[in-house]
Short mmCIF file of N, CA and C in Angstrom, two decimals:
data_model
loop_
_atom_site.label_atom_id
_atom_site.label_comp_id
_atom_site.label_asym_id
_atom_site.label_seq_id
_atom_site.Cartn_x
_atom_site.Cartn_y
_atom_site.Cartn_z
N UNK C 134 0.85 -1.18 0.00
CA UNK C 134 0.00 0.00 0.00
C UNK C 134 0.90 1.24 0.00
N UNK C 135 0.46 2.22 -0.96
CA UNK C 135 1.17 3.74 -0.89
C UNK C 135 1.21 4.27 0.37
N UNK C 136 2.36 5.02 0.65
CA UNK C 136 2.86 5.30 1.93
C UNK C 136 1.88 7.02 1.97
N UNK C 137 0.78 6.92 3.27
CA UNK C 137 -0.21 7.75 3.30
C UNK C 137 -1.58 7.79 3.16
N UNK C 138 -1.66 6.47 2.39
CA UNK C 138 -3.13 5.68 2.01
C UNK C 138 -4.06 4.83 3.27
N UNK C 139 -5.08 5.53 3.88
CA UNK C 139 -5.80 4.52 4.44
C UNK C 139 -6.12 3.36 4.36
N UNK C 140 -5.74 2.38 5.07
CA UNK C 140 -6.32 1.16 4.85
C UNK C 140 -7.73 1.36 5.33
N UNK C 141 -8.74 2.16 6.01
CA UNK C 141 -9.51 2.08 6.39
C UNK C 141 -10.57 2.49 4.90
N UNK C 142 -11.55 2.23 4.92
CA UNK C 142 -12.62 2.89 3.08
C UNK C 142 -12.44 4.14 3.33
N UNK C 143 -12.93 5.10 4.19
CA UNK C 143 -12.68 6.38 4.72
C UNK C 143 -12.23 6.83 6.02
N UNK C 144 -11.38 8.17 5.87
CA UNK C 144 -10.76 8.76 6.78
C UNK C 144 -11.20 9.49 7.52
N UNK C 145 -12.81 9.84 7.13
CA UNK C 145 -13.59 10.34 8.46
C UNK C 145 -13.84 10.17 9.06
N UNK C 146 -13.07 9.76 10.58
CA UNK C 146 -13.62 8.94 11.82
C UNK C 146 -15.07 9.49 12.42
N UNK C 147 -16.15 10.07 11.86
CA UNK C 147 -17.04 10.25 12.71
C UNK C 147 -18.06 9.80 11.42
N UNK C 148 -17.65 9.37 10.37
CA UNK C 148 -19.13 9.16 9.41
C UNK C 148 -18.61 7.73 9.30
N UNK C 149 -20.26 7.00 8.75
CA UNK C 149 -20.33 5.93 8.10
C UNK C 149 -19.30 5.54 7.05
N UNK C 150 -19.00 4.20 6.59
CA UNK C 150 -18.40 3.88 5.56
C UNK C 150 -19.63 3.63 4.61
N UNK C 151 -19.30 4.72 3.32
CA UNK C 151 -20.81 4.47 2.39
C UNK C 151 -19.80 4.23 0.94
N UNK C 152 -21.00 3.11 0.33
CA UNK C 152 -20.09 3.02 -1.14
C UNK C 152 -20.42 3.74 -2.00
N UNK C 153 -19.85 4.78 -2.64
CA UNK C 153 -19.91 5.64 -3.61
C UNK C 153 -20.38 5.01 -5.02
N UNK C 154 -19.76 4.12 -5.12
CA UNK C 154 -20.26 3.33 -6.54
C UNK C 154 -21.16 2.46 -6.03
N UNK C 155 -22.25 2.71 -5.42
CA UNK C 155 -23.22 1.84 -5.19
C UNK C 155 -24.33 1.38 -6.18
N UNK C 156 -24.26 2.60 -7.20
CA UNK C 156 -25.27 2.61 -8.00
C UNK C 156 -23.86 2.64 -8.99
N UNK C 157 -24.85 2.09 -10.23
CA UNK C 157 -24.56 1.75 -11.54
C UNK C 157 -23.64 3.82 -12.37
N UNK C 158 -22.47 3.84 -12.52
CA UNK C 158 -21.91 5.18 -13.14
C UNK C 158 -22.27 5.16 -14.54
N UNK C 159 -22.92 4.15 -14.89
CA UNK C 159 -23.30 4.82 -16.47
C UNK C 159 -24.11 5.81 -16.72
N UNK C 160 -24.23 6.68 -17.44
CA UNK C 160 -24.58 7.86 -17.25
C UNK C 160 -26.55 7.36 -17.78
N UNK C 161 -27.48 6.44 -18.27
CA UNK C 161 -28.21 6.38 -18.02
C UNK C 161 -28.94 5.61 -16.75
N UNK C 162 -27.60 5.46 -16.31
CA UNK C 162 -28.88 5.58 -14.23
C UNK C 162 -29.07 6.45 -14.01
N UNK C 163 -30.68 5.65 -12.96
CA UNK C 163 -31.52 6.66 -12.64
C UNK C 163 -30.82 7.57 -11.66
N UNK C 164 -30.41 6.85 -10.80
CA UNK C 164 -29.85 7.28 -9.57
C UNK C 164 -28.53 8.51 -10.04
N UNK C 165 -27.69 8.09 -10.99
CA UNK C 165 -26.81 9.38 -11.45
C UNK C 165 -27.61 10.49 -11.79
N UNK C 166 -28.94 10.02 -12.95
CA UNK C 166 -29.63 11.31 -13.38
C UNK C 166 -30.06 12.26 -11.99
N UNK C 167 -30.40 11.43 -11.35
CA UNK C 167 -31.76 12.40 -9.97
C UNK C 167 -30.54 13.01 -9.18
N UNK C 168 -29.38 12.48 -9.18
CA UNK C 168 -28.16 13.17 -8.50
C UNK C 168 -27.34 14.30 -9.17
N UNK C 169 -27.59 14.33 -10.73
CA UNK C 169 -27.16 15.32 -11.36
C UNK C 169 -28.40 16.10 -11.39
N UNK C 170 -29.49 16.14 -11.15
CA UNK C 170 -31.09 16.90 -11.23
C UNK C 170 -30.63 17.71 -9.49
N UNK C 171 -30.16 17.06 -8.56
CA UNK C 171 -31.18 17.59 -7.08
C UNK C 171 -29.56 18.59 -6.73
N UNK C 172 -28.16 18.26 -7.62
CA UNK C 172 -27.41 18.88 -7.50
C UNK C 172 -26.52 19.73 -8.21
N UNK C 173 -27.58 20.46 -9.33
CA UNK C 173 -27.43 21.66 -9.74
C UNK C 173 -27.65 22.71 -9.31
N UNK C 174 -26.89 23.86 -9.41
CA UNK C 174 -26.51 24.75 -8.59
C UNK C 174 -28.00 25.17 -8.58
N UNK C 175 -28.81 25.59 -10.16
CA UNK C 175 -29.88 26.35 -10.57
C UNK C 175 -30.80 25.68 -9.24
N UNK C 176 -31.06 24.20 -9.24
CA UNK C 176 -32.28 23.45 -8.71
C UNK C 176 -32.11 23.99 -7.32
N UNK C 177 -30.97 23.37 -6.56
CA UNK C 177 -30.48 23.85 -5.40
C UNK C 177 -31.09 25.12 -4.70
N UNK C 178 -31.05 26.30 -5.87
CA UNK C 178 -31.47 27.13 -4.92
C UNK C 178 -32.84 27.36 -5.43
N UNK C 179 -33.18 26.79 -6.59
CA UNK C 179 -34.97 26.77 -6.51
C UNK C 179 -35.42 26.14 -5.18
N UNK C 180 -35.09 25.04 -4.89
CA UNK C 180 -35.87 24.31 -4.34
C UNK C 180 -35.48 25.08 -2.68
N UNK C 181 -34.31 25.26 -2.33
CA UNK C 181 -34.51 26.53 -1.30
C UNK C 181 -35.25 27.58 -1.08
N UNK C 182 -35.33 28.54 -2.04
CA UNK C 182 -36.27 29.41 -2.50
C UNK C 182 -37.77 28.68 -2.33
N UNK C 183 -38.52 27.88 -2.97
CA UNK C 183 -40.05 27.66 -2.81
C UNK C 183 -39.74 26.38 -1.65
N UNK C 184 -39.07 26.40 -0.80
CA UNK C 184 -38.98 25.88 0.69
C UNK C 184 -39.51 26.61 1.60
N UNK C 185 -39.19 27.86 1.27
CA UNK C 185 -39.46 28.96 2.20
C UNK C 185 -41.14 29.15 2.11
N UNK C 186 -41.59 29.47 1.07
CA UNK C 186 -43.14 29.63 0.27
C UNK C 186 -43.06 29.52 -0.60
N UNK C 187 -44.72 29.83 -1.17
CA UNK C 187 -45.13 29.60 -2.53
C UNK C 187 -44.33 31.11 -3.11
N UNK C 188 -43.60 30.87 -3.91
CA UNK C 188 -43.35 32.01 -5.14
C UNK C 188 -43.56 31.79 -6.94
N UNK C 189 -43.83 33.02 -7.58
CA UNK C 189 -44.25 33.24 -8.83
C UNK C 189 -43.06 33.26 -9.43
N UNK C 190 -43.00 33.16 -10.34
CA UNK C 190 -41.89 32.82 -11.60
C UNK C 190 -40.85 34.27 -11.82
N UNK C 191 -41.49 35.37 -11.60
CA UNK C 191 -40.81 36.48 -11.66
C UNK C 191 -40.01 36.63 -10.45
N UNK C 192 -40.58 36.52 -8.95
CA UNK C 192 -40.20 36.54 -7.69
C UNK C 192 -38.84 35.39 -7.93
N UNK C 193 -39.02 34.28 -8.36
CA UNK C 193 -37.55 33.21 -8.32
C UNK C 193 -36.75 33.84 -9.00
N UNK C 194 -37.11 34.42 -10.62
CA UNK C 194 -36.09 34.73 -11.06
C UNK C 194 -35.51 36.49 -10.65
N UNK C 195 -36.22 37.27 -10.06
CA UNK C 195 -35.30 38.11 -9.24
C UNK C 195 -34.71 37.91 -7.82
N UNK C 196 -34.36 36.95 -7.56
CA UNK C 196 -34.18 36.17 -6.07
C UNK C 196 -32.82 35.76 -6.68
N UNK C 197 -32.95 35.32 -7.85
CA UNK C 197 -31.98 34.31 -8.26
C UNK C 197 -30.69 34.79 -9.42
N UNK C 198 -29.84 35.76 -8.50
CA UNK C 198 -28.76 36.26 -9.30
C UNK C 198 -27.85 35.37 -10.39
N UNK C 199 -28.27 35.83 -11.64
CA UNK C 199 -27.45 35.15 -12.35
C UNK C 199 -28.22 34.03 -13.45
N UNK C 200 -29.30 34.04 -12.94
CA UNK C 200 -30.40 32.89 -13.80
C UNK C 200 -31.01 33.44 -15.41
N UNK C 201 -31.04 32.96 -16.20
CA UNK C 201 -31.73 33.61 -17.68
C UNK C 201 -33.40 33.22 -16.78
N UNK C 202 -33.93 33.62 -18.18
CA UNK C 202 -35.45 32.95 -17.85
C UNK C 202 -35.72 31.95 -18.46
N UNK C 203 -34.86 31.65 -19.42
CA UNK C 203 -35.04 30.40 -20.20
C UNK C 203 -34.12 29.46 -19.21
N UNK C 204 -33.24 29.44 -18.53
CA UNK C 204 -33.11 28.33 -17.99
C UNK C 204 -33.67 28.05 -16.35
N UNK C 205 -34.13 29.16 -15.84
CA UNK C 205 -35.13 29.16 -15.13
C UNK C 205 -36.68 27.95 -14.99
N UNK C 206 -36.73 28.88 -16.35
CA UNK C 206 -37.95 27.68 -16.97
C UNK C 206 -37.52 26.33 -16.85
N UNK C 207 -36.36 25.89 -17.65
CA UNK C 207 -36.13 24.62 -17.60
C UNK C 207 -35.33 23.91 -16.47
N UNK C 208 -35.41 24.39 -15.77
CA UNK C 208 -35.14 24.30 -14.20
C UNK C 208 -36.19 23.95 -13.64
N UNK C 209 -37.16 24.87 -14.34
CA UNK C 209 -38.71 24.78 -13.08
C UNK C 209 -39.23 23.39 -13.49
N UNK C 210 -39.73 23.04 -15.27
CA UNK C 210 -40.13 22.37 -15.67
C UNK C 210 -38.98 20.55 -15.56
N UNK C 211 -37.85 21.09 -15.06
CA UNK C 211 -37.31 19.43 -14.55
C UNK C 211 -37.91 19.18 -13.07
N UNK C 212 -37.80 20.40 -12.30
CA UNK C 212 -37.87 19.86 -10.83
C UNK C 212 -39.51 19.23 -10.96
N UNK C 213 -40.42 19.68 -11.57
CA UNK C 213 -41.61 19.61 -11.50
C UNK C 213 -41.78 18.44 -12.31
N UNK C 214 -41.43 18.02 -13.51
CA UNK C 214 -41.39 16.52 -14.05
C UNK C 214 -41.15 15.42 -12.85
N UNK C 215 -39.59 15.78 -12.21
CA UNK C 215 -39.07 14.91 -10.89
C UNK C 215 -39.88 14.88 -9.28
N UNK C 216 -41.08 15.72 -9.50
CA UNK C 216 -42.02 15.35 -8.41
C UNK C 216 -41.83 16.45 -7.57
N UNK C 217 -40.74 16.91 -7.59
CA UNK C 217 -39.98 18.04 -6.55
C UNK C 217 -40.89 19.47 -6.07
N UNK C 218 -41.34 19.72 -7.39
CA UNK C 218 -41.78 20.79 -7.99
C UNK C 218 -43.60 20.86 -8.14
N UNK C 219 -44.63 21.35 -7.60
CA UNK C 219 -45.63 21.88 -8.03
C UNK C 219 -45.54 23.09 -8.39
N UNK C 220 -46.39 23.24 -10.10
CA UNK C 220 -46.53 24.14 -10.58
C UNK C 220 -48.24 24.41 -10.90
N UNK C 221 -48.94 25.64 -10.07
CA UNK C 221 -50.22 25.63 -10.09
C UNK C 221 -50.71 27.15 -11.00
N UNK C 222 -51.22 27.00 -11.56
CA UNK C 222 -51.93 28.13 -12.65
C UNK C 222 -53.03 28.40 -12.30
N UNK C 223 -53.17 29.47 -12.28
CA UNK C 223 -54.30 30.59 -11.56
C UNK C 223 -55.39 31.15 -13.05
N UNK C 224 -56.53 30.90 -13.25
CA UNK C 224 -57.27 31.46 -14.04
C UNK C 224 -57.44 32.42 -14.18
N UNK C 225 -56.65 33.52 -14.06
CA UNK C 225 -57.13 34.95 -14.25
C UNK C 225 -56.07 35.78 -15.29
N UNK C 226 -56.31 36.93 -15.51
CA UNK C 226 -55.75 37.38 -16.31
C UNK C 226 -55.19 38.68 -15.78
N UNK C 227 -53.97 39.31 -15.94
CA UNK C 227 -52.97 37.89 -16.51
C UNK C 227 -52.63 36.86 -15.66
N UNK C 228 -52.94 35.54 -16.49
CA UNK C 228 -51.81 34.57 -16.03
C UNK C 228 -51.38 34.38 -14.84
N UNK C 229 -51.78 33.54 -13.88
CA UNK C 229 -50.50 33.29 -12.75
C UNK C 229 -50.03 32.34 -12.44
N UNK C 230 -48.98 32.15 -12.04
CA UNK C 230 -48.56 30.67 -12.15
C UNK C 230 -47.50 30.73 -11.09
N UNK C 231 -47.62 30.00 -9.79
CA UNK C 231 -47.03 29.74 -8.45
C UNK C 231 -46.29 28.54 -8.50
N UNK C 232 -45.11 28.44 -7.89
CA UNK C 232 -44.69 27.23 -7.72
C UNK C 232 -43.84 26.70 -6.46
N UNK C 233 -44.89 25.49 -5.87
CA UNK C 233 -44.23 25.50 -4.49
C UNK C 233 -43.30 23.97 -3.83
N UNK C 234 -43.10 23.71 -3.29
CA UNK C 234 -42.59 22.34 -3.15
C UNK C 234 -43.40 21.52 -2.97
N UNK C 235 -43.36 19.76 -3.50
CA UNK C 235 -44.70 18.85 -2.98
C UNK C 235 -43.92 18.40 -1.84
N UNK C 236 -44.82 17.49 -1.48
CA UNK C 236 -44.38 16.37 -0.25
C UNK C 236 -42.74 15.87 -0.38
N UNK C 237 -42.53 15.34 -1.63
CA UNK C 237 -41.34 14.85 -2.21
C UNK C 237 -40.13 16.08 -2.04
N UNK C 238 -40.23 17.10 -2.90
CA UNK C 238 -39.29 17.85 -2.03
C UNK C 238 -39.47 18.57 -0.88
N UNK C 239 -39.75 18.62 -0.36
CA UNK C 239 -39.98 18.82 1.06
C UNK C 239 -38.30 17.98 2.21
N UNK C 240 -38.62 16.76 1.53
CA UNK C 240 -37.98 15.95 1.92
C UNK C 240 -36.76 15.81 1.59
N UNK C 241 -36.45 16.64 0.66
CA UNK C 241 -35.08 16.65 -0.15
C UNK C 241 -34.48 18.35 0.45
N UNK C 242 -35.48 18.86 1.28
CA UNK C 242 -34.87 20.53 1.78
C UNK C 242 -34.15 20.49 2.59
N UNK C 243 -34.31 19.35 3.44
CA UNK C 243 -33.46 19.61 5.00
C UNK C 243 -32.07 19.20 4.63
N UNK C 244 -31.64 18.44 3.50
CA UNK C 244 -30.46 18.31 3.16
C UNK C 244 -30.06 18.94 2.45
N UNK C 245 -30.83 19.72 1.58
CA UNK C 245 -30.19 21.07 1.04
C UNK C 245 -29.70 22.14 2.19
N UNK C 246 -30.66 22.39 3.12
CA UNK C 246 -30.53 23.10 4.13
C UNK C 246 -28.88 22.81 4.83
N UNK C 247 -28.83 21.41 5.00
CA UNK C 247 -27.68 21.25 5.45
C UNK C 247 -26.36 21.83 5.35
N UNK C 248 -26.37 21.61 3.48
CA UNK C 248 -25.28 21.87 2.78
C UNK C 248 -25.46 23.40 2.48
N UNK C 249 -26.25 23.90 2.49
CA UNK C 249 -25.76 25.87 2.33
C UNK C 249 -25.47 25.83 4.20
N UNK C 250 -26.28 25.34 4.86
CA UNK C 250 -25.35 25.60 6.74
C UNK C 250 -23.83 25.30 6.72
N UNK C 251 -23.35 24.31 5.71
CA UNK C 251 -22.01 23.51 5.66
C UNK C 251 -21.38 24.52 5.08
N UNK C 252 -22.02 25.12 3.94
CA UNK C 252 -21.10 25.69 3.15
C UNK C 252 -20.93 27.22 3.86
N UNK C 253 -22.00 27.90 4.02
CA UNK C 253 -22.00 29.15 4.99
C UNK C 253 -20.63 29.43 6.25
N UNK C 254 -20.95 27.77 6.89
CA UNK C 254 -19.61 27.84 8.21
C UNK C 254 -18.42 27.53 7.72
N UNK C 255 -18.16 27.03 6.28
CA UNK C 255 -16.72 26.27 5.86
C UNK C 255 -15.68 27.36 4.81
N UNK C 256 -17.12 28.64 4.68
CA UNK C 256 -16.29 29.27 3.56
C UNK C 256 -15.20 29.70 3.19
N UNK C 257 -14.88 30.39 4.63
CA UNK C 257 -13.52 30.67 4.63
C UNK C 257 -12.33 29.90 4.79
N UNK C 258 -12.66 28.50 5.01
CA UNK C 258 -11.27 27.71 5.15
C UNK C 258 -11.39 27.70 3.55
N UNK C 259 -12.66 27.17 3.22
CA UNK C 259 -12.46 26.59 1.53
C UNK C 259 -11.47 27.80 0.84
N UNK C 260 -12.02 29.09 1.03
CA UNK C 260 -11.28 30.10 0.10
C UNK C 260 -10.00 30.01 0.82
N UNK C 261 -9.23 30.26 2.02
CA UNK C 261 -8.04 29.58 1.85
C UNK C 261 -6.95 28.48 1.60
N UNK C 262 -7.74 27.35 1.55
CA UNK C 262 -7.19 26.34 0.66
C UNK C 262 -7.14 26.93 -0.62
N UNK C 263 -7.89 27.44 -1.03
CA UNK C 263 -7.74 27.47 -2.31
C UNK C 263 -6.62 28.66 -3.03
N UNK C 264 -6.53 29.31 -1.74
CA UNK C 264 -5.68 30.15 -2.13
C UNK C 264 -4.22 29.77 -1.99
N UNK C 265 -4.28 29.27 -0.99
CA UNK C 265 -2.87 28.04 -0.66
C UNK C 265 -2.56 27.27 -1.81
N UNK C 266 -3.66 26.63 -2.41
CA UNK C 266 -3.27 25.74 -3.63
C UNK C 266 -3.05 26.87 -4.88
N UNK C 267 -3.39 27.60 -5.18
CA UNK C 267 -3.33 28.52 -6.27
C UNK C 267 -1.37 28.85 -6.27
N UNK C 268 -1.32 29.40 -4.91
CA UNK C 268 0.43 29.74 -4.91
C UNK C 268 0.92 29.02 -5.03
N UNK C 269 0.47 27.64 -4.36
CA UNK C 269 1.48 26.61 -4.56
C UNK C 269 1.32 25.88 -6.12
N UNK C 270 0.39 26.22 -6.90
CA UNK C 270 0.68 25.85 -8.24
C UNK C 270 1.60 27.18 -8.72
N UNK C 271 1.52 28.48 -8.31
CA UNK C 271 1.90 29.45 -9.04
C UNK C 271 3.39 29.38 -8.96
N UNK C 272 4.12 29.19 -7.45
CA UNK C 272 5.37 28.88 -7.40
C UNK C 272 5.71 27.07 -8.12
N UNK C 273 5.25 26.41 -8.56
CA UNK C 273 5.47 25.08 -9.28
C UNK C 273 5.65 25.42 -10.41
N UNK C 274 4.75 26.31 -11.28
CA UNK C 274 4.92 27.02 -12.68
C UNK C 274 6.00 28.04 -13.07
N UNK C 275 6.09 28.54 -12.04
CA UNK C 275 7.69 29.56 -11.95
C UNK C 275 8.70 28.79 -11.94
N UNK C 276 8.92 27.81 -10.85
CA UNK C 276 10.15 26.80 -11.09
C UNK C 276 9.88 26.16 -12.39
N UNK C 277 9.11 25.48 -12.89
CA UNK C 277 8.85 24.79 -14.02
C UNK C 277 9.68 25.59 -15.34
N UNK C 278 9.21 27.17 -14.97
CA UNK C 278 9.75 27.85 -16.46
C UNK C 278 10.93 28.38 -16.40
N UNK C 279 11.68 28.57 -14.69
CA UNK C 279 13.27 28.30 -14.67
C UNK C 279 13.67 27.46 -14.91
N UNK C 280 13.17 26.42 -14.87
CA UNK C 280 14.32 25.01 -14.96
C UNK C 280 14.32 25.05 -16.92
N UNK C 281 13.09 25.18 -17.44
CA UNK C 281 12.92 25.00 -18.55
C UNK C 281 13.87 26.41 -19.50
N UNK C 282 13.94 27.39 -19.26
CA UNK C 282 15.33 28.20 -19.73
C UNK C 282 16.34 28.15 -19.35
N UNK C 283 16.67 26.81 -19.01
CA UNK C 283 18.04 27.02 -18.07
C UNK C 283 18.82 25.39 -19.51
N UNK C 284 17.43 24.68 -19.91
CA UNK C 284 18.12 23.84 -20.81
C UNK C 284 17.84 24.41 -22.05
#
């Protein structure tokens, strides 16, 4: 075994050992699809957003820095295919059209919830790793292009 490698499956002494490849990686499983559906950035914060209440289509997309309306839409219209999503239309004119979470996501919020709490308390280590790793590629690329004018 490589010198540094757990023999243990994982190195998180306080979580479960879970198998990552539990489900089938070909890209038509279900289980990959609903995991690439519930963890897009767009869905993510829809489904945060109509966690809170019912909101209208204009209300998400000014909530939601950075969203077109066309992919808005097709944001709204996956979560709502995947059960996640009620979308209810109002008879009047103009038009209204609300969209709030069903039972199904409901159940999928508290772990969203989790992960913006995770990400909220972790931010600042993450941005300094990352800044740590950035120099330490930036000084690797500097030596790289001394050594490389030197032959």
């Amino acid at each position: 075994m490589e010198e540094g490698t757990s023999e243990e499956p994982t190195h998180c002494d306080d979580t479960v050992p879970y198998d990552a490849f539990q489900w089938d990686s070909r890209e038509d499983c279900e289980v990959r699809q609903i995991l690439d559906r519930v963890a897009d950035k767009w869905s993510l914060l829809v489904i945060s957003l109509v966690g809170n209440r019912t909101m209208r289509f204009t209300e998400l997309r000014r909530a939601i820095d950075g969203i077109s309306q066309r992919m808005l839409t097709v944001t709204l219209r996956h979560l709502e295919r995947d059960g996640l999503v009620e979308r209810t239309v109002h008879p009047v004119v103009p038009p209204r059209v609300d969209y709030t979470l069903t039972p199904l996501g409901c159940t999928l919020l508290e772990t969203i919830q989790s992960l913006v709490r995770w990400t909220e308390e972790h931010q600042s280590e993450v941005a300094r790793a990352r800044m740590s790793y950035d120099r330490a590629r930036a000084g690797v690329k500097v030596a790289q292009a001394g050594t490389a004018s030197k032959t």
